[in-house]
Structures are given as structure tokens and as C-alpha cells.
């Protein structure tokens, strides 16, 4: 039975991923197409624009194959919703299911993804009125457009996609959902045989008013041995070259990652620290982040131009996010290992980066959930969005 399953899964991946598999959803309807024609006609008559600033929350979390432990798991601390609200949430998970042969070659386990989305929706939509002074906030000299006066939070999921253990979920405020168009997704498998989905990426794109966004959620090759970082670099180049969204006739939509106006990449990038284990452990215990970051493989690769040319990452001022004993603050390697345990050295595996202009990072930090052997990482961005002032915004999709 297994050879048949492997062959079926492999053929499916080869026929989809290697041909730059992409899918737009929800499907384009006649009404949506007609609206695009109306927009293009009105633009030709009057294309007055203004730039608005919106708040975008981005986070990545490798949950280590752990399903949510209960239906009432509270995600408010992670999503930062107790005292703050954002316009767009882009959330990337890795290992929502164990990366076993059964899960890699078998059918997708969508129940776990549905459970995570249900918990996210519950956290974002839990009633919490806002004070009147949030009607118009300021960031420097630029305006930010938050939830209206006296309005409780209300968010909708505009996009959710799973590939084996990777999950991307995008949520927006209900009152701006009608301004989101052309949502799409593209999956690239870089795992077993170079094409299966135990490693790789899910990229999502959408247009918000007149500005295109692309979010890339990655889970790159693992391994702490010398030279393993080259496999991660190769995964990045594969993702950049093979990601391609379906074009739409008569619409000038971006199809490649770097065609988009605002690009964010997040995930378990798996880059390690190029120091002997004992040295790394000692520096972690001393909290000497500066010396450790000098040997961070991702920063080294960027500095010499091997990968991520032109990308930006905020200053790292937090502890390494990997690898912990579950439900513990203790790193593997910093206490005596149990017999038979694999060697794991602390590292900043979980990262968030961005590319292009019109993005300003306001926060970059880790969270303290102890669900898995990774700590989540989150970032808050101010993003510039071009708005055509003479048009009535389209209905969602």
C-alpha cells in the first residue's frame, strides 16, 4: 500500500508544485469581473490617490506537532488583543501536525487547521469595546485608520491554506474586508525528493485598495551540522523562483513574490549559530546575544549576499526561540540530556523579515507560550496603502 501512496503523492506534487502550483480563491465571479472593469474605467477618468497607514500584525509559530490542547485555549496574549487591535493579522504556523511519513504522503489533516482557525477567530472577535480616542491615531505625521469609535473588534478570515504541517491564516477587520481583492495562494514543496510538503512554503497574496501584499510562510531544511545552512539557502532560492500566482486575464496583477508592493516573509527558517555547542550554551546562559548574533547563520548569509538580498530584519533583542523542553523554560543542551536524546543547541530559528518600501516595523519580539519546543515570534508593522479617493470601494472578492 505504501508504494502506491508514495507514487500518488509524488505525482501530485510534481504535477502541481513543479509547475508553480497556484490557486486563487474564492473563485472569480462574473460580478467581481464586472466590478474590476468598472474600476479600470473609473481610474481612466480620475485616478486621484492618497496614502493611508494601517497596522499589520505578523507572527510565526512552530507548534511542534502539538494540536491545541483544548477547545478553549486562550490566544489573546499571543495575538496581543487585550489592549490593542490591528487592521490585518497574518499568521504562519509550522508543524501543526507531526511530520511523519503518514502525514507527508497521506491526505491532509484539515481538522487541526480548522481548530486553530476557530481559536484565532474566537480570540480576535471576543468583545472588547475601545475608547473614543482610538477613532484617529497618529504615527509620526501619518494617519492610522483603526476600528471606529465605540466599535467592538470584528474580524474575518479572508484566506487560510495548509500544506502538510504549514498553515497560513489571514484575518482582516470586518469594515475593510470589502477593500480586499484578488486573494490567492501558491504552495512550494522543498522536502522529501525536493518537492514534498514537509518543508517548503505557502505564499499568499491579496490587494488592499491599490496596494498588493505577499506573505511567505516558510519551513526550511533542518539540521545543525556544518553545511546544513546551504540546504536552507537552496530552499530559499527554490521558493523565490518557483512561487508564481495564477495571472488573471485583463488584470495587471503581480504573479511573482518580488512583483508585490509589500512583502513579508516569516517562519521557522531553521538557521543556527555557527559556534561549538559548549560555547553557544555558555553564551546563552550569559545572555550574551551580541556575540551569538555575530555567528547567526542567517545574518552571515545576508551579509555576504548569499540569500535575502535587499531584505530587512529588525534588531533581535530577545532570547533564542529554539529548542526548549515542552512546558519548560529550559533549553535542550543547557541541562544534562537524557539518554538517547538528540543534540540540540539554542538558536534563533523563528524569524520575520520584509522587503520593499512602505513598511515600518514598530515591534519585534518573542512570546512566551510553552506549548512546543519553539517560542512564537511576532512583529507589528505600519504599512502604507494607496487608496483611490474617487472610487467607492469594491465588495469583498
XYZ file of C-alpha atoms in Angstrom:
397
model
C 0.000 0.000 0.000
C 2.787 2.459 0.905
C 4.489 2.389 -2.533
C 1.154 3.250 -4.138
C 0.592 6.145 -1.699
C 4.125 7.468 -2.232
C 3.771 7.329 -6.013
C 0.388 9.042 -5.916
C 1.573 11.827 -3.634
C 4.783 12.337 -5.583
C 3.000 12.544 -8.931
C 0.535 15.033 -7.476
C 3.345 17.227 -6.135
C 5.317 17.029 -9.361
C 2.323 17.959 -11.469
C 1.439 20.877 -9.209
C 4.445 22.246 -7.323
C 6.966 21.956 -10.139
C 4.615 23.796 -12.442
C 4.392 26.617 -9.901
C 1.113 25.478 -8.453
C -1.197 28.339 -7.643
C -4.818 28.821 -6.914
C -6.966 31.891 -6.461
C -9.885 31.614 -4.094
C -12.666 32.324 -3.667
C -13.220 31.778 -7.369
C -13.621 34.833 -9.542
C -17.265 35.510 -10.207
C -18.924 37.409 -13.018
C -19.876 40.151 -10.576
C -16.265 40.522 -9.441
C -15.041 40.672 -13.043
C -17.620 43.330 -13.860
C -16.530 45.336 -10.848
C -12.893 45.219 -11.996
C -13.977 46.584 -15.388
C -15.858 49.406 -13.658
C -12.798 50.201 -11.523
C -10.492 50.322 -14.538
C -12.943 52.590 -16.386
C -13.251 54.978 -13.440
C -9.470 55.048 -12.948
C -9.041 56.210 -16.523
C -11.314 59.163 -15.712
C -9.912 60.102 -12.314
C -7.008 58.435 -10.536
C -6.601 60.730 -7.546
C -4.864 58.844 -4.727
C -3.876 59.259 -1.122
C -1.618 57.210 1.121
C -3.052 55.754 4.313
C -1.296 53.870 7.083
C -2.653 50.627 8.523
C -1.440 48.356 11.305
C -0.403 44.825 10.380
C 0.314 42.096 12.930
C 2.559 39.230 11.727
C 3.563 36.159 13.691
C 5.174 32.769 13.189
C 4.868 29.759 15.479
C 6.252 26.256 15.146
C 3.881 24.311 17.378
C 5.973 21.119 17.218
C 3.214 18.789 16.039
C 1.094 19.710 19.059
C -2.618 20.105 18.433
C -4.354 22.758 20.543
C -4.645 21.129 23.978
C -8.233 22.313 24.470
C -11.091 23.999 22.661
C -10.802 26.986 24.990
C -7.049 27.625 24.554
C -6.666 31.370 25.014
C -4.598 33.032 22.280
C -5.151 36.618 23.422
C -1.639 37.046 24.853
C -0.035 35.799 21.643
C -2.301 37.923 19.408
C -1.820 40.961 21.643
C -5.552 41.628 21.732
C -6.137 42.588 25.354
C -5.220 46.261 24.972
C -4.593 46.663 21.256
C -6.132 45.854 17.900
C -4.708 45.752 14.386
C -6.195 46.021 10.925
C -4.646 42.901 9.387
C -3.330 39.718 11.026
C -1.043 37.392 9.046
C -0.299 34.219 10.999
C 2.040 31.432 9.976
C 2.342 28.035 11.647
C 4.741 25.173 11.154
C 4.279 21.543 12.245
C 0.596 21.771 13.086
C 0.795 18.004 12.587
C 3.819 15.734 13.189
C 5.970 15.434 10.061
C 5.565 11.661 9.875
C 5.502 9.669 6.633
C 1.772 9.150 7.124
C 1.118 12.897 7.242
C 3.538 13.773 4.438
C 2.323 11.143 1.977
C -1.249 10.776 3.164
C -4.270 13.089 2.895
C -4.197 16.490 4.570
C -5.451 16.566 8.170
C -7.662 19.634 7.902
C -9.340 19.191 11.271
C -6.310 20.532 13.153
C -6.106 23.606 10.888
C -9.823 24.239 11.399
C -9.309 24.067 15.157
C -6.507 26.633 15.068
C -8.618 28.951 12.897
C -11.542 28.592 15.264
C -9.361 29.567 18.230
C -7.895 32.530 16.328
C -11.362 33.758 15.398
C -12.538 33.404 18.990
C -9.586 35.438 20.287
C -9.896 38.197 17.679
C -13.661 38.524 17.947
C -14.009 38.388 21.695
C -15.987 41.507 22.613
C -13.802 44.355 23.823
C -15.020 47.934 23.287
C -12.493 50.617 22.513
C -12.293 54.114 23.865
C -13.287 57.110 21.788
C -9.733 58.396 21.408
C -8.900 55.414 19.155
C -11.017 56.827 16.361
C -7.994 58.560 14.843
C -4.491 57.586 15.985
C -1.186 59.134 14.919
C 2.090 57.500 13.950
C 4.580 60.270 13.427
C 2.978 62.518 10.829
C 0.977 59.724 9.195
C -2.603 58.796 9.879
C -3.602 55.350 11.046
C -7.110 54.058 10.436
C -8.194 51.887 13.370
C -11.550 50.431 14.381
C -14.259 53.085 14.518
C -15.414 54.794 17.680
C -17.240 52.599 20.146
C -16.941 49.503 17.943
C -16.087 46.057 19.277
C -13.494 44.053 17.384
C -14.828 42.122 14.442
C -12.547 40.157 12.107
C -12.981 37.809 9.168
C -10.607 35.194 7.755
C -10.008 36.047 4.106
C -7.509 33.290 3.411
C -6.365 30.048 5.015
C -4.195 27.362 3.468
C -2.479 24.224 4.759
C 0.371 22.189 3.238
C 1.192 19.201 5.483
C 2.351 20.978 8.678
C 2.472 24.550 7.347
C -0.608 26.727 7.848
C -1.209 30.345 6.858
C -4.220 32.264 8.121
C -5.005 35.897 7.185
C -7.627 37.932 9.060
C -8.833 41.474 8.441
C -11.182 43.908 10.144
C -14.747 43.427 9.004
C -15.086 47.030 7.825
C -12.087 46.797 5.445
C -12.834 43.334 4.103
C -14.695 44.866 1.149
C -11.446 46.609 0.143
C -9.533 43.285 -0.128
C -9.469 41.726 -3.601
C -7.646 39.121 -5.672
C -6.698 36.771 -2.835
C -4.520 33.884 -3.990
C -2.163 31.196 -2.767
C 0.857 29.276 -4.048
C 2.491 26.268 -2.362
C 6.079 25.174 -2.977
C 7.291 21.858 -1.566
C 11.029 21.550 -0.847
C 11.007 18.464 1.382
C 11.447 14.778 0.529
C 12.656 14.311 -3.060
C 12.851 18.094 -3.393
C 9.116 18.547 -3.854
C 7.069 17.209 -0.949
C 5.474 19.482 1.613
C 7.176 18.522 4.859
C 9.393 21.540 4.106
C 8.751 24.480 1.812
C 6.428 27.464 1.759
C 2.913 28.746 1.412
C 2.705 32.198 -0.145
C -0.478 34.257 -0.101
C -1.254 37.425 -1.971
C -4.047 39.975 -1.837
C -4.659 43.527 -2.954
C -5.755 46.052 -0.354
C -7.139 49.098 -2.139
C -4.404 49.807 -4.736
C -1.513 48.085 -2.913
C -0.502 44.456 -3.381
C 0.684 42.321 -0.473
C 2.540 38.999 -0.460
C 3.172 36.975 2.697
C 5.528 33.985 2.518
C 5.395 31.416 5.320
C 8.396 29.057 5.279
C 9.659 25.948 6.965
C 13.220 25.445 5.725
C 15.572 22.467 5.917
C 16.551 21.479 9.436
C 19.914 20.337 10.773
C 22.644 21.730 12.990
C 25.678 20.210 11.265
C 28.222 22.286 9.393
C 26.999 22.864 5.859
C 23.296 22.337 6.644
C 22.743 26.057 6.182
C 23.471 25.572 2.469
C 20.331 23.430 2.208
C 18.361 26.243 3.795
C 19.828 28.747 1.349
C 18.850 26.431 -1.508
C 15.290 26.180 -0.162
C 15.017 29.977 -0.134
C 16.136 30.232 -3.764
C 13.689 27.477 -4.768
C 10.831 29.277 -3.042
C 11.657 32.598 -4.683
C 11.977 31.065 -8.155
C 9.050 28.611 -8.079
C 6.410 30.730 -6.362
C 4.018 32.017 -9.015
C 0.411 33.116 -8.593
C -2.119 32.486 -11.324
C -2.467 35.506 -13.620
C -5.896 36.871 -14.450
C -6.685 37.952 -17.993
C -7.205 41.718 -18.404
C -5.877 42.411 -14.899
C -2.327 43.564 -14.253
C -1.812 41.532 -11.091
C 1.581 40.577 -9.613
C 2.476 36.917 -10.073
C 5.965 36.623 -8.527
C 6.939 37.410 -4.935
C 9.038 40.468 -5.769
C 6.351 41.919 -8.055
C 4.304 42.881 -4.980
C 4.376 46.275 -3.270
C 4.671 44.934 0.296
C 6.343 41.595 1.024
C 6.683 39.875 4.407
C 8.437 36.552 4.984
C 8.109 34.615 8.220
C 8.562 31.113 9.517
C 10.848 28.545 11.043
C 13.855 29.350 8.874
C 15.953 26.914 10.928
C 19.204 28.922 10.730
C 21.537 28.074 13.612
C 24.582 29.563 15.365
C 27.975 28.646 13.934
C 29.792 28.081 17.210
C 30.769 24.958 19.162
C 27.946 23.616 21.303
C 29.677 24.326 24.614
C 30.447 27.911 23.586
C 26.883 28.525 22.436
C 25.400 27.116 25.633
C 27.755 29.226 27.768
C 26.897 32.427 25.869
C 23.175 31.671 26.118
C 23.493 31.249 29.881
C 25.298 34.627 29.997
C 22.585 36.176 27.730
C 25.357 37.472 25.509
C 23.164 37.940 22.444
C 25.540 40.243 20.553
C 28.337 37.674 20.333
C 25.881 34.908 19.408
C 24.251 37.027 16.692
C 27.647 37.646 15.104
C 27.673 33.906 14.336
C 23.998 33.653 13.383
C 23.866 31.794 10.054
C 21.059 33.888 8.586
C 22.813 37.164 9.285
C 26.036 35.771 7.882
C 24.320 34.618 4.691
C 22.633 38.013 4.241
C 25.842 39.969 4.881
C 27.783 38.118 2.188
C 24.903 38.265 -0.286
C 24.101 34.560 -0.474
C 20.368 34.907 0.219
C 17.804 37.569 1.091
C 19.498 40.357 -0.830
C 17.570 43.574 -0.147
C 15.589 42.110 2.749
C 15.308 43.682 6.203
C 15.044 42.266 9.709
C 14.569 44.192 12.918
C 17.049 44.183 15.782
C 16.922 40.952 17.788
C 16.837 41.738 21.484
C 15.155 38.538 22.678
C 16.418 35.116 23.703
C 16.842 32.295 21.148
C 13.465 30.773 20.303
C 14.599 27.127 19.973
C 14.923 24.486 21.386
C 13.023 24.111 24.662
C 11.715 21.196 26.587
C 7.906 21.420 26.172
C 6.162 23.187 29.059
C 9.532 24.406 30.301
C 11.871 27.383 30.250
C 14.884 25.066 29.951
C 16.800 24.760 26.672
C 17.981 21.407 25.370
C 21.705 21.283 25.960
C 21.652 23.684 28.896
C 20.823 20.865 31.264
C 22.093 17.293 31.180
C 20.482 15.410 28.308
C 18.539 12.272 28.871
C 19.906 9.090 27.356
C 19.085 8.819 23.671
C 18.088 12.486 23.204
C 19.268 14.161 20.010
C 21.701 17.017 20.386
C 20.013 20.409 20.004
C 21.673 23.793 20.531
C 19.718 27.044 21.153
C 19.178 29.219 18.075
C 17.009 31.955 16.605
C 15.187 29.646 14.199
C 11.960 31.654 14.051
C 12.216 34.925 12.122
C 10.227 37.681 10.416
C 11.632 39.749 7.526
C 10.312 42.213 4.975
C 11.184 43.527 1.525
C 10.421 46.790 -0.204
C 9.298 50.250 0.828
C 6.171 51.361 2.634
C 6.737 49.062 5.625
C 7.898 50.289 9.018
C 8.465 47.840 11.851
C 7.215 49.011 15.247
C 7.812 45.866 17.328
C 9.810 42.638 17.018
C 9.675 40.227 19.922
C 9.102 36.669 21.020
C 6.153 35.390 23.030
C 6.278 33.054 25.989
C 3.854 30.242 25.146
C 5.313 26.925 26.313
C 3.144 24.705 24.101
C 6.047 23.458 21.949
C 9.835 23.420 21.707
C 9.713 26.791 19.882
C 8.628 30.194 21.134
C 6.373 32.219 18.825
C 7.775 35.411 17.306
C 5.629 38.403 16.377
C 6.064 41.756 14.710
C 3.902 44.832 14.278
C 4.202 46.913 11.137
C 2.833 50.201 9.887
C 2.110 49.623 6.197
C 1.378 52.275 3.611
C -1.629 51.651 1.377
C -2.537 53.611 -1.753
C -6.230 54.498 -1.936
C -8.053 55.849 -4.985
C -10.079 58.632 -3.429
C -12.610 58.951 -6.230
C -13.859 55.368 -6.075
C -16.320 53.522 -3.944
C -14.502 50.518 -2.521
C -15.480 47.154 -4.030
C -17.295 44.491 -2.139
C -15.148 41.653 -0.837
C -13.957 39.373 -3.614
